[in-house]
């Protein structure tokens, strides 16, 4: 599950995790960085869970000046073994508690990796349409709806009332 509503307050909690199903290259891939875009100016408390699934969390985290991009760097990369070499490492859940009360599937995750022994070439994997915070639509208050419907009903009755002479 990627999002949930906080149990104590009405905030949204996003909890993505980095998993690679297969690596078809001749060597191992090393995941060095993850970038997530679409976060806007919402307040975010970021950490990762060590009590759940996964092998490692990021070492460093930062946010762009406009607040839209979150960057997480792995000081010790996640190792994604090739088909025959060994197991794949997975990240811990990133926990991003926000002050948002709604979300939209308009975000993007970019995963940056390199082949073991190759410090010059970087591979980028992009995934779109992830859940990110959004402004909730402001509902029209119920008493105002009742007032408008009452005035409309009175106007309708007055218009259809027969005139006496």
XYZ file of N, CA and C in Angstrom:
495
model
N 0.846 -1.180 0.000
C 0.000 0.000 0.000
C 0.879 1.226 0.000
N 0.542 2.179 -0.787
C 1.404 3.339 -0.912
C 0.954 4.509 -0.053
N -0.327 4.657 0.197
C -0.787 5.780 0.994
C -1.756 5.300 2.061
N -1.860 6.060 3.128
C -2.870 5.811 4.140
C -3.103 7.100 4.897
N -4.225 7.177 5.578
C -4.542 8.340 6.387
C -3.979 8.091 7.779
N -3.349 9.118 8.368
C -2.798 9.003 9.706
C -3.883 8.659 10.716
N -3.558 7.823 11.693
C -4.570 7.389 12.656
C -4.840 8.454 13.716
N -3.889 9.315 14.001
C -4.067 10.330 15.037
C -4.658 11.610 14.466
N -4.237 11.971 13.275
C -4.746 13.186 12.644
C -5.178 12.858 11.212
N -5.601 13.833 10.484
C -6.141 13.604 9.139
C -5.086 13.769 8.056
N -3.831 13.538 8.351
C -2.776 13.722 7.360
C -2.633 12.479 6.493
N -1.949 12.636 5.359
C -1.680 11.517 4.457
C -0.262 11.020 4.697
N -0.092 9.697 4.719
C 1.214 9.067 4.883
C 1.494 8.255 3.622
N 2.606 8.553 2.966
C 3.022 7.855 1.757
C 4.173 6.931 2.136
N 4.150 5.694 1.660
C 5.185 4.735 2.057
C 5.632 3.887 0.870
N 6.370 4.470 -0.075
C 6.877 3.681 -1.203
C 8.091 2.846 -0.790
N 8.435 1.884 -1.630
C 9.565 0.998 -1.378
C 10.203 0.643 -2.712
N 11.526 0.524 -2.774
C 12.243 0.213 -4.012
C 12.450 -1.294 -4.100
N 11.872 -1.899 -5.153
C 12.015 -3.333 -5.424
C 12.396 -3.510 -6.886
N 13.314 -4.393 -7.171
C 13.648 -4.740 -8.546
C 13.343 -6.220 -8.714
N 12.519 -6.553 -9.691
C 12.163 -7.948 -9.909
C 13.278 -8.753 -10.560
N 14.036 -8.143 -11.463
C 15.084 -8.880 -12.169
C 16.123 -7.910 -12.706
N 17.316 -8.417 -12.889
C 18.412 -7.677 -13.503
C 18.966 -8.580 -14.588
N 18.786 -8.190 -15.833
C 19.207 -9.043 -16.950
C 20.572 -8.663 -17.501
N 21.309 -7.806 -16.792
C 22.649 -7.437 -17.254
C 23.645 -8.513 -16.845
N 24.855 -8.394 -17.365
C 25.899 -9.378 -17.056
C 26.411 -9.249 -15.625
N 26.302 -8.047 -15.034
C 26.812 -7.831 -13.680
C 25.729 -7.300 -12.764
N 26.163 -6.842 -11.609
C 25.222 -6.306 -10.629
C 24.928 -4.830 -10.897
N 23.697 -4.412 -10.585
C 23.330 -2.996 -10.602
C 23.412 -2.477 -9.174
N 23.891 -1.251 -9.027
C 23.994 -0.607 -7.719
C 23.086 0.614 -7.716
N 22.048 0.606 -6.905
C 21.116 1.727 -6.824
C 21.699 2.757 -5.865
N 22.004 3.952 -6.399
C 22.637 5.014 -5.613
C 21.671 6.088 -5.142
N 20.599 6.348 -5.920
C 19.752 7.503 -5.615
C 18.329 7.274 -6.100
N 17.394 7.868 -5.372
C 15.980 7.852 -5.752
C 15.476 9.281 -5.678
N 14.786 9.734 -6.723
C 14.164 11.064 -6.725
C 12.663 10.894 -6.901
N 11.906 11.652 -6.116
C 10.448 11.633 -6.213
C 9.978 13.057 -6.476
N 9.192 13.252 -7.527
C 8.699 14.587 -7.859
C 7.181 14.650 -7.742
N 6.688 15.872 -7.522
C 5.261 16.116 -7.427
C 4.786 16.439 -6.025
N 5.692 16.796 -5.116
C 5.347 16.984 -3.702
C 4.925 18.402 -3.355
N 5.101 19.352 -4.285
C 4.635 20.719 -4.047
C 5.200 21.328 -2.776
N 4.401 22.143 -2.108
C 4.876 22.847 -0.915
C 4.317 22.243 0.374
N 3.832 21.018 0.317
C 3.295 20.382 1.518
C 4.409 20.094 2.514
N 4.101 20.234 3.802
C 5.053 19.877 4.842
C 5.256 18.373 4.856
N 6.512 17.925 5.007
C 6.809 16.490 4.962
C 7.771 16.137 6.090
N 7.453 15.084 6.797
C 8.346 14.479 7.783
C 8.790 13.157 7.168
N 10.072 13.042 6.803
C 10.560 11.865 6.083
C 11.478 11.029 6.960
N 11.267 9.725 6.920
C 12.146 8.763 7.578
C 11.918 7.414 6.912
N 12.610 6.383 7.342
C 12.333 5.057 6.805
C 12.174 4.078 7.952
N 11.382 3.048 7.703
C 11.067 2.063 8.736
C 12.110 0.960 8.725
N 12.615 0.620 9.878
C 13.560 -0.490 9.981
C 12.909 -1.721 10.591
N 11.640 -1.601 10.981
C 10.964 -2.733 11.621
C 10.178 -3.586 10.638
N 10.271 -3.281 9.356
C 9.518 -4.040 8.358
C 10.434 -4.702 7.357
N 9.923 -4.903 6.181
C 10.679 -5.550 5.121
C 11.759 -4.618 4.578
N 12.734 -5.201 3.928
C 13.782 -4.422 3.279
C 15.145 -4.666 3.892
N 16.171 -4.300 3.122
C 17.547 -4.513 3.542
C 18.246 -3.242 4.001
N 17.860 -2.095 3.427
C 18.599 -0.869 3.712
C 17.751 0.348 3.389
N 17.973 1.407 4.145
C 17.329 2.687 3.877
C 18.342 3.674 3.344
N 17.887 4.829 2.893
C 18.816 5.835 2.378
C 19.669 6.429 3.493
N 20.819 6.937 3.110
C 21.731 7.561 4.060
C 21.466 9.051 4.196
N 21.112 9.703 3.073
C 20.886 11.148 3.045
C 19.565 11.456 2.346
N 18.938 12.534 2.756
C 17.725 12.990 2.097
C 17.761 14.498 1.941
N 17.164 15.003 0.860
C 17.104 16.445 0.645
C 15.842 16.777 -0.135
N 15.549 18.084 -0.190
C 14.372 18.578 -0.900
C 14.795 19.750 -1.762
N 14.246 19.853 -2.959
C 14.593 20.951 -3.859
C 14.088 22.270 -3.286
N 14.621 23.376 -3.798
C 14.255 24.704 -3.288
C 12.772 24.989 -3.444
N 12.143 24.516 -4.523
C 10.711 24.745 -4.705
C 9.862 23.700 -3.977
N 10.501 22.709 -3.355
C 9.807 21.704 -2.559
C 9.221 20.562 -3.352
N 9.271 20.610 -4.669
C 8.591 19.616 -5.489
C 9.334 18.281 -5.586
N 10.665 18.285 -5.438
C 11.458 17.061 -5.610
C 12.112 16.644 -4.296
N 11.929 15.368 -3.946
C 12.604 14.762 -2.797
C 13.695 13.856 -3.336
N 14.896 13.947 -2.776
C 16.013 13.115 -3.219
C 16.530 12.308 -2.036
N 16.707 11.013 -2.263
C 17.239 10.122 -1.239
C 18.456 9.408 -1.808
N 19.599 9.559 -1.135
C 20.855 8.954 -1.582
C 21.213 7.778 -0.681
N 21.672 6.708 -1.323
C 22.159 5.542 -0.594
C 23.679 5.623 -0.538
N 24.236 5.875 0.639
C 25.691 5.899 0.801
C 26.285 4.527 0.532
N 25.525 3.500 0.866
C 25.868 2.114 0.547
C 24.773 1.625 -0.396
N 25.061 1.519 -1.699
C 24.013 1.255 -2.677
C 23.280 -0.066 -2.432
N 22.034 -0.095 -2.904
C 21.286 -1.351 -2.941
C 21.868 -2.187 -4.078
N 22.161 -3.448 -3.828
C 22.748 -4.323 -4.841
C 21.643 -5.165 -5.465
N 21.506 -5.020 -6.777
C 20.543 -5.803 -7.540
C 21.361 -6.786 -8.371
N 21.413 -8.028 -7.929
C 22.260 -9.029 -8.577
C 21.727 -9.386 -9.958
N 22.647 -9.897 -10.816
C 22.192 -10.334 -12.128
C 21.416 -11.640 -11.971
N 20.987 -12.223 -13.070
C 20.093 -13.381 -13.004
C 20.660 -14.549 -12.211
N 21.973 -14.739 -12.225
C 22.547 -15.930 -11.625
C 23.441 -15.660 -10.417
N 23.758 -14.401 -10.141
C 24.769 -14.093 -9.123
C 24.268 -14.197 -7.690
N 23.061 -13.805 -7.407
C 22.624 -13.833 -6.017
C 21.341 -13.068 -5.800
N 21.016 -12.801 -4.546
C 19.726 -12.166 -4.223
C 19.721 -10.669 -4.524
N 18.524 -10.142 -4.605
C 18.318 -8.714 -4.800
C 18.100 -8.065 -3.443
N 18.733 -6.909 -3.219
C 18.451 -6.134 -2.017
C 17.271 -5.219 -2.301
N 16.492 -4.944 -1.272
C 15.324 -4.091 -1.389
C 15.421 -2.993 -0.349
N 14.805 -1.868 -0.638
C 14.866 -0.768 0.331
C 13.847 -0.970 1.442
N 14.114 -0.336 2.561
C 13.090 -0.227 3.591
C 11.994 0.684 3.045
N 10.838 0.688 3.696
C 9.772 1.609 3.295
C 10.203 3.035 3.622
N 10.101 3.930 2.633
C 10.269 5.359 2.871
C 8.951 5.816 3.487
N 8.972 6.491 4.603
C 7.738 6.976 5.213
C 7.728 8.493 5.081
N 6.735 9.001 4.367
C 6.623 10.426 4.097
C 5.293 10.902 4.656
N 5.331 11.428 5.882
C 4.118 11.927 6.517
C 3.951 13.378 6.102
N 2.787 13.697 5.538
C 2.548 15.036 5.005
C 1.409 15.710 5.749
N 1.274 17.004 5.505
C 0.133 17.738 6.055
C -1.008 17.799 5.049
N -0.933 16.996 3.985
C -1.992 16.951 2.977
C -3.175 16.141 3.499
N -4.335 16.409 2.952
C -5.524 15.635 3.313
C -6.088 14.886 2.112
N -5.423 14.974 0.968
C -5.853 14.275 -0.239
C -4.615 13.954 -1.082
N -4.807 13.120 -2.096
C -3.694 12.793 -2.988
C -4.194 12.657 -4.418
N -3.244 12.749 -5.353
C -3.501 12.523 -6.777
C -2.394 11.644 -7.316
N -2.692 10.862 -8.342
C -1.683 10.000 -8.968
C -1.020 10.757 -10.120
N -0.186 11.732 -9.771
C 0.491 12.546 -10.779
C 1.988 12.684 -10.500
N 2.511 11.935 -9.537
C 3.923 12.021 -9.179
C 4.788 11.116 -10.035
N 6.099 11.209 -9.823
C 7.064 10.412 -10.577
C 8.217 10.009 -9.666
N 8.692 8.784 -9.852
C 9.873 8.284 -9.154
C 10.934 7.983 -10.200
N 12.155 8.449 -9.956
C 13.302 8.136 -10.812
C 14.339 7.427 -9.949
N 14.777 6.261 -10.415
C 15.776 5.463 -9.699
C 17.052 5.515 -10.523
N 18.149 5.898 -9.872
C 19.441 6.023 -10.552
C 20.356 4.898 -10.075
N 20.897 4.144 -11.046
C 21.759 3.004 -10.721
C 22.950 2.997 -11.665
N 23.950 2.209 -11.307
C 25.126 2.028 -12.165
C 25.526 0.569 -12.121
N 26.234 0.139 -13.130
C 26.737 -1.232 -13.146
C 27.946 -1.318 -12.224
N 28.067 -2.404 -11.502
C 29.222 -2.591 -10.608
C 30.511 -2.488 -11.421
N 31.444 -1.688 -10.945
C 32.718 -1.486 -11.634
C 32.693 -0.390 -12.678
N 31.520 0.179 -12.977
C 31.400 1.253 -13.965
C 30.942 2.522 -13.246
N 31.866 3.422 -12.980
C 31.547 4.660 -12.278
C 31.263 5.825 -13.225
N 31.157 5.563 -14.529
C 30.969 6.626 -15.502
C 29.559 6.669 -16.093
N 28.891 5.546 -16.164
C 27.561 5.481 -16.775
C 26.497 5.283 -15.706
N 25.408 6.030 -15.826
C 24.284 5.920 -14.892
C 23.050 5.495 -15.665
N 22.321 4.563 -15.096
C 21.049 4.128 -15.665
C 19.928 4.774 -14.869
N 18.885 5.166 -15.590
C 17.751 5.818 -14.942
C 16.481 5.030 -15.259
N 15.732 4.717 -14.213
C 14.458 4.023 -14.350
C 13.375 4.952 -13.823
N 12.358 5.233 -14.647
C 11.285 6.153 -14.267
C 9.959 5.409 -14.128
N 9.214 5.778 -13.099
C 7.870 5.255 -12.882
C 6.967 6.460 -12.655
N 5.898 6.561 -13.437
C 4.988 7.690 -13.315
C 3.682 7.317 -12.636
N 2.860 8.319 -12.453
C 1.521 8.170 -11.873
C 1.538 7.605 -10.458
N 2.512 8.046 -9.643
C 2.501 7.623 -8.243
C 1.689 8.630 -7.430
N 1.218 8.198 -6.295
C 0.413 9.053 -5.421
C 1.296 10.102 -4.756
N 0.863 11.355 -4.839
C 1.534 12.481 -4.184
C 0.464 13.376 -3.555
N 0.846 14.234 -2.606
C -0.147 15.095 -1.943
C -0.853 16.032 -2.911
N -2.098 16.345 -2.583
C -2.889 17.271 -3.389
C -3.807 18.058 -2.466
N -4.282 19.176 -2.956
C -5.263 19.959 -2.209
C -6.617 19.281 -2.320
N -7.280 19.123 -1.204
C -8.614 18.523 -1.206
C -9.620 19.542 -1.710
N -10.609 19.113 -2.490
C -11.646 20.046 -2.910
C -12.413 20.552 -1.694
N -12.753 21.818 -1.714
C -13.459 22.412 -0.580
C -14.952 22.154 -0.762
N -15.549 21.358 0.145
C -16.977 21.069 -0.008
C -17.827 22.274 0.377
N -18.964 22.387 -0.268
C -19.905 23.439 0.058
C -20.575 23.068 1.380
N -20.600 23.945 2.351
C -21.182 23.601 3.650
C -22.666 23.232 3.518
N -23.096 22.235 4.270
C -24.475 21.748 4.205
C -25.506 22.830 4.531
N -25.314 23.671 5.566
C -26.326 24.693 5.832
C -26.533 25.653 4.664
N -25.479 25.961 3.943
C -25.608 26.840 2.788
C -26.429 26.167 1.689
N -26.239 24.859 1.511
C -27.040 24.126 0.528
C -28.525 24.156 0.899
N -28.821 23.963 2.188
C -30.212 24.019 2.644
C -30.816 25.398 2.405
N -30.066 26.462 2.683
C -30.550 27.817 2.481
C -30.861 28.070 1.004
N -29.941 27.671 0.126
C -30.137 27.884 -1.312
C -31.348 27.102 -1.804
N -31.490 25.834 -1.377
C -32.637 25.040 -1.835
C -33.948 25.588 -1.267
N -33.938 26.108 -0.033
C -35.149 26.709 0.541
C -35.573 27.953 -0.198
N -34.641 28.818 -0.527
C -34.951 30.041 -1.269
C -35.478 29.681 -2.652
N -34.870 28.692 -3.300
C -35.326 28.265 -4.629
C -36.743 27.701 -4.544
N -37.060 26.931 -3.496
C -38.415 26.374 -3.339
C -39.442 27.483 -3.131
N -39.123 28.478 -2.298
C -40.041 29.601 -2.073
C -40.268 30.387 -3.362
N -39.219 30.600 -4.109
C -39.349 31.323 -5.381
C -40.212 30.538 -6.347
N -40.073 29.224 -6.346
C -40.890 28.387 -7.213
C -42.352 28.410 -6.809
N -42.625 28.389 -5.514
C -44.010 28.454 -5.037
C -44.648 29.801 -5.371
N -43.929 30.855 -5.232
C -44.471 32.189 -5.502
C -44.801 32.351 -6.982
N -43.951 31.782 -7.828
C -44.145 31.889 -9.263
C -45.383 31.106 -9.720
N -45.701 29.970 -9.066
C -46.797 29.112 -9.480
C -48.110 29.387 -8.722
N -48.133 30.345 -7.839
C -49.319 30.667 -7.053
C -50.315 31.425 -7.930
N -51.597 30.990 -7.950
C -52.587 31.714 -8.773
C -52.890 33.074 -8.193
N -53.114 34.021 -9.067
C -53.468 35.386 -8.622
C -54.974 35.483 -8.447
N -55.401 36.052 -7.341
C -56.841 36.243 -7.130
C -57.182 37.693 -7.463
N -58.413 37.912 -8.029
C -58.829 39.240 -8.425
C -59.914 39.809 -7.607
